[in-house]
CSV table of C-alpha atoms and ligand atoms in Angstrom, one decimal:
chain,number,residue,atom,x,y,z
A,22,UNK,CA,57.6,-9.8,1.2
A,23,UNK,CA,57.2,-6.6,3.0
A,24,UNK,CA,53.7,-5.2,1.0
A,25,UNK,CA,54.4,-2.0,-1.3
A,26,UNK,CA,57.2,-3.8,-3.0
A,27,UNK,CA,56.1,-5.1,-6.3
A,28,UNK,CA,58.8,-8.3,-6.4
A,29,UNK,CA,61.3,-9.3,-4.2
A,30,UNK,CA,64.8,-9.5,-6.8
A,31,UNK,CA,67.8,-10.3,-3.8
A,32,UNK,CA,66.2,-12.7,-1.2
A,33,UNK,CA,68.7,-12.0,3.1
A,34,UNK,CA,70.5,-15.0,2.0
A,35,UNK,CA,71.0,-14.7,-1.8
A,36,UNK,CA,72.8,-11.1,-0.2
A,37,UNK,CA,74.6,-13.0,2.5
A,38,UNK,CA,76.1,-15.4,0.4
A,39,UNK,CA,77.5,-12.3,-2.0
A,40,UNK,CA,78.6,-10.3,0.4
A,41,UNK,CA,80.8,-13.2,2.3
A,42,UNK,CA,81.8,-13.6,-1.7
A,43,UNK,CA,83.2,-10.5,-1.9
A,44,UNK,CA,85.0,-10.2,1.7
A,45,UNK,CA,86.8,-12.9,0.9
A,46,UNK,CA,88.1,-11.3,-2.9
A,47,UNK,CA,88.9,-8.5,-0.7
A,48,UNK,CA,90.3,-10.4,2.2
A,49,UNK,CA,92.6,-12.3,0.1
A,50,UNK,CA,93.9,-8.8,-1.9
A,51,UNK,CA,94.4,-6.9,0.7
A,52,UNK,CA,97.0,-9.8,2.5
A,53,UNK,CA,99.8,-7.4,4.5
A,54,UNK,CA,97.7,-4.2,4.7
A,55,UNK,CA,95.3,-3.0,6.5
A,56,UNK,CA,92.6,-1.0,4.4
A,57,UNK,CA,90.6,1.9,5.5
A,58,UNK,CA,87.1,1.1,4.4
A,59,UNK,CA,85.1,4.2,2.7
A,60,UNK,CA,80.5,4.0,3.2
A,61,UNK,CA,79.0,6.0,1.8
A,62,UNK,CA,76.2,6.9,4.4
A,63,UNK,CA,73.2,6.3,4.8
A,64,UNK,CA,72.2,3.6,1.9
A,65,UNK,CA,75.7,1.9,2.4
A,66,UNK,CA,75.6,1.4,5.8
A,67,UNK,CA,73.9,-2.0,6.0
A,68,UNK,CA,76.0,-3.6,3.3
A,69,UNK,CA,79.1,-1.6,5.2
A,70,UNK,CA,78.4,-3.4,7.7
A,71,UNK,CA,77.6,-6.9,7.1
A,72,UNK,CA,81.0,-6.6,4.3
A,73,UNK,CA,82.9,-5.1,7.0
A,74,UNK,CA,82.6,-9.0,9.4
A,75,UNK,CA,83.7,-11.2,6.3
A,76,UNK,CA,87.0,-9.4,5.8
A,77,UNK,CA,89.3,-11.2,7.7
A,78,UNK,CA,92.2,-8.3,8.6
A,79,UNK,CA,92.9,-5.6,9.9
A,80,UNK,CA,91.1,-2.5,8.7
A,81,UNK,CA,89.2,0.9,10.1
A,82,UNK,CA,85.9,2.6,8.7
A,83,UNK,CA,85.4,6.4,8.1
A,84,UNK,CA,82.1,7.9,6.7
A,85,UNK,CA,80.7,10.2,4.2
A,86,UNK,CA,77.2,11.4,4.5
A,87,UNK,CA,76.0,12.5,0.4
A,88,UNK,CA,72.4,12.6,-0.9
A,89,UNK,CA,71.6,12.5,-4.1
A,90,UNK,CA,68.1,12.4,-4.5
A,91,UNK,CA,64.6,14.5,-3.0
A,92,UNK,CA,63.7,12.9,-0.8
A,93,UNK,CA,59.6,12.2,-2.7
A,94,UNK,CA,61.4,10.8,-6.1
A,95,UNK,CA,63.0,8.6,-8.1
A,96,UNK,CA,64.9,10.7,-10.0
A,97,UNK,CA,68.0,11.8,-9.2
A,98,UNK,CA,68.6,15.2,-7.7
A,99,UNK,CA,70.9,18.1,-6.9
A,100,UNK,CA,74.0,15.9,-5.2
A,101,UNK,CA,74.5,17.8,-1.7
A,102,UNK,CA,76.8,17.1,0.9
A,103,UNK,CA,75.0,16.3,4.0
A,104,UNK,CA,77.6,17.2,6.0
A,105,UNK,CA,82.2,18.2,5.3
A,106,UNK,CA,84.3,15.9,3.6
A,107,UNK,CA,86.6,15.2,6.2
A,108,UNK,CA,88.1,11.8,5.7
A,109,UNK,CA,92.0,12.2,4.9
A,110,UNK,CA,93.0,8.4,3.4
A,111,UNK,CA,96.1,10.1,2.6
A,112,UNK,CA,98.9,7.2,1.5
A,113,UNK,CA,95.9,4.6,3.0
A,114,UNK,CA,94.4,1.0,0.9
A,115,UNK,CA,91.1,3.1,0.6
A,116,UNK,CA,87.9,1.3,-0.4
A,117,UNK,CA,85.2,2.8,-1.0
A,118,UNK,CA,81.8,0.7,0.0
A,119,UNK,CA,78.7,2.0,-1.6
A,120,UNK,CA,75.2,0.6,-2.4
A,121,UNK,CA,74.6,0.9,-5.9
A,122,UNK,CA,76.4,2.4,-9.2
A,123,UNK,CA,73.3,4.2,-11.3
A,124,UNK,CA,74.3,7.5,-13.1
A,125,UNK,CA,77.4,7.5,-11.3
A,126,UNK,CA,77.4,10.8,-10.6
A,127,UNK,CA,77.7,10.1,-6.9
A,128,UNK,CA,80.8,7.5,-7.3
A,129,UNK,CA,82.6,10.2,-10.0
A,130,UNK,CA,83.1,13.0,-7.6
A,131,UNK,CA,83.3,11.7,-4.5
A,132,UNK,CA,86.7,9.3,-6.2
A,133,UNK,CA,87.6,12.1,-7.6
A,134,UNK,CA,88.3,14.2,-3.9
A,135,UNK,CA,89.5,11.0,-2.8
A,136,UNK,CA,92.4,10.2,-4.8
A,137,UNK,CA,93.4,14.6,-5.0
A,138,UNK,CA,94.6,12.9,-0.7
A,139,UNK,CA,96.9,11.2,-2.6
A,140,UNK,CA,96.3,7.1,-1.7
A,141,UNK,CA,98.5,4.9,-1.4
A,142,UNK,CA,95.6,2.5,-3.8
A,143,UNK,CA,91.7,3.5,-4.2
A,144,UNK,CA,89.1,0.5,-5.0
A,145,UNK,CA,85.6,1.0,-5.6
A,146,UNK,CA,82.8,-1.7,-4.2
A,147,UNK,CA,79.3,-1.8,-5.3
A,148,UNK,CA,77.0,-4.1,-4.2
A,149,UNK,CA,74.1,-3.2,-7.4
A,150,UNK,CA,75.7,-1.6,-10.6
A,151,UNK,CA,72.9,-0.3,-13.0
A,152,UNK,CA,75.3,0.3,-16.0
A,153,UNK,CA,72.2,1.3,-18.6
A,154,UNK,CA,71.8,4.1,-17.0
A,155,UNK,CA,75.3,5.6,-16.6
A,156,UNK,CA,76.2,9.2,-17.8
A,157,UNK,CA,79.5,9.9,-15.6
A,158,UNK,CA,82.2,7.5,-16.3
A,159,UNK,CA,83.2,5.4,-13.0
A,160,UNK,CA,83.5,1.9,-12.6
A,161,UNK,CA,83.3,-0.5,-10.1
A,162,UNK,CA,86.8,-2.8,-9.6
A,163,UNK,CA,84.5,-5.1,-7.2
A,164,UNK,CA,79.5,-6.1,-8.2
A,165,UNK,CA,77.9,-7.2,-5.8
A,166,UNK,CA,75.2,-7.4,-8.4
A,167,UNK,CA,74.6,-6.2,-12.0
A,168,UNK,CA,70.4,-4.9,-12.0
A,169,UNK,CA,68.3,-3.4,-14.6
A,170,UNK,CA,67.1,0.1,-14.8
A,171,UNK,CA,64.1,-0.1,-11.8
A,172,UNK,CA,64.2,1.4,-8.5
A,173,UNK,CA,64.7,-0.4,-6.1
A,174,UNK,CA,64.9,-0.6,-1.6
A,175,UNK,CA,65.9,-2.5,1.0
A,176,UNK,CA,69.0,-3.8,2.5
A,177,UNK,CA,70.0,0.1,3.3
A,178,UNK,CA,68.5,1.2,0.4
A,179,UNK,CA,65.1,3.5,1.4
A,180,UNK,CA,63.0,5.6,-1.1
A,181,UNK,CA,61.9,8.6,1.2
A,182,UNK,CA,64.1,7.6,3.7
A,183,UNK,CA,62.1,4.6,4.3
A,184,UNK,CA,62.7,0.9,4.1
A,185,UNK,CA,65.9,0.4,4.8
A,186,UNK,CA,66.1,-2.3,7.3
A,187,UNK,CA,64.0,-4.9,5.2
A,188,UNK,CA,66.3,-7.5,5.1
A,189,UNK,CA,66.4,-8.7,1.6
A,190,UNK,CA,66.1,-6.0,-2.1
A,191,UNK,CA,63.9,-5.4,-3.8
A,192,UNK,CA,61.7,-3.4,-6.3
A,193,UNK,CA,58.1,-1.1,-4.7
A,194,UNK,CA,55.4,-1.1,-6.3
A,195,UNK,CA,55.0,1.8,-8.6
A,196,UNK,CA,51.5,3.2,-6.2
A,197,UNK,CA,53.6,3.8,-2.9
A,198,UNK,CA,55.5,6.3,-5.6
A,199,UNK,CA,53.3,6.9,-8.0
A,200,UNK,CA,51.0,9.3,-5.4
A,201,UNK,CA,53.7,11.4,-3.8
A,202,UNK,CA,53.7,14.6,-5.6
A,203,UNK,CA,57.3,16.3,-6.8
A,204,UNK,CA,59.8,18.0,-4.7
B,21,5GP,P1,74.4,7.9,-9.2
B,21,5GP,O1,75.6,9.7,-8.7
B,21,5GP,O2,75.4,6.2,-9.1
B,21,5GP,O3,73.5,8.1,-10.5
B,21,5GP,O4,73.3,8.1,-7.3
B,21,5GP,C1,73.9,7.0,-6.4
B,21,5GP,C2,72.7,7.2,-5.5
B,21,5GP,O5,72.1,7.8,-6.2
B,21,5GP,C3,73.2,5.8,-4.7
B,21,5GP,O6,73.8,6.0,-3.7
B,21,5GP,C4,71.6,5.9,-3.9
B,21,5GP,O7,71.7,6.9,-2.8
B,21,5GP,C5,71.0,7.1,-5.5
B,21,5GP,N1,70.1,5.9,-6.1
B,21,5GP,C6,70.8,5.3,-7.3
B,21,5GP,N2,69.6,4.7,-7.4
B,21,5GP,C7,68.8,4.0,-5.9
B,21,5GP,C8,67.3,3.3,-6.5
B,21,5GP,O8,67.4,1.9,-7.4
B,21,5GP,N3,67.3,2.9,-5.5
B,21,5GP,C9,67.4,4.2,-3.6
B,21,5GP,N4,66.6,3.3,-3.1
B,21,5GP,N5,69.0,4.9,-4.2
B,21,5GP,C10,68.5,4.6,-5.6
């Protein structure tokens, strides 16, 4: 285990098993369709890459890049769109793939923008859900794991752009970020 982790929440094997289950579920639900997977960068890159290989259907891939955390903090900051929202999903079956649903502000914003484009259908898949922190009204159609209020890293999730490449998901030791100055 990485020495900056206080503990591992989900092992690489547990993640693989759950992602495969979600892939099978989506394969059944979208029979006869060719959905577009919308990856919310950067946190959902690893989840999307694994999930799409568990979906046994013709599908396409789009991405948007958002950021809601200040580099040095584990508390949400201003939501910023770091690249233009340049996807057009009109008339398509859209599966939004996100790493984690926390306050819900990011996803409620994204889902409204997508709904305005009149997709044929719109589904939200999140790997992790922290329902105790919800502020905006948004619910995922599929949740990988429901977790308590802890700041997690790994499997695409970062702290200060690091730890995305950990194969597991874990909780950082408080000492890793308590010494960082607030932005
Ligand atoms: P929300 O808008 O739901 O508060 O935040 C969603 C985004 O915040 C996620 O896409 C993710 O980038 C970030 N986030 C929320 N909780 C965590 C966490 O525990 N760990 C990490 N690394 N990012 C988080």
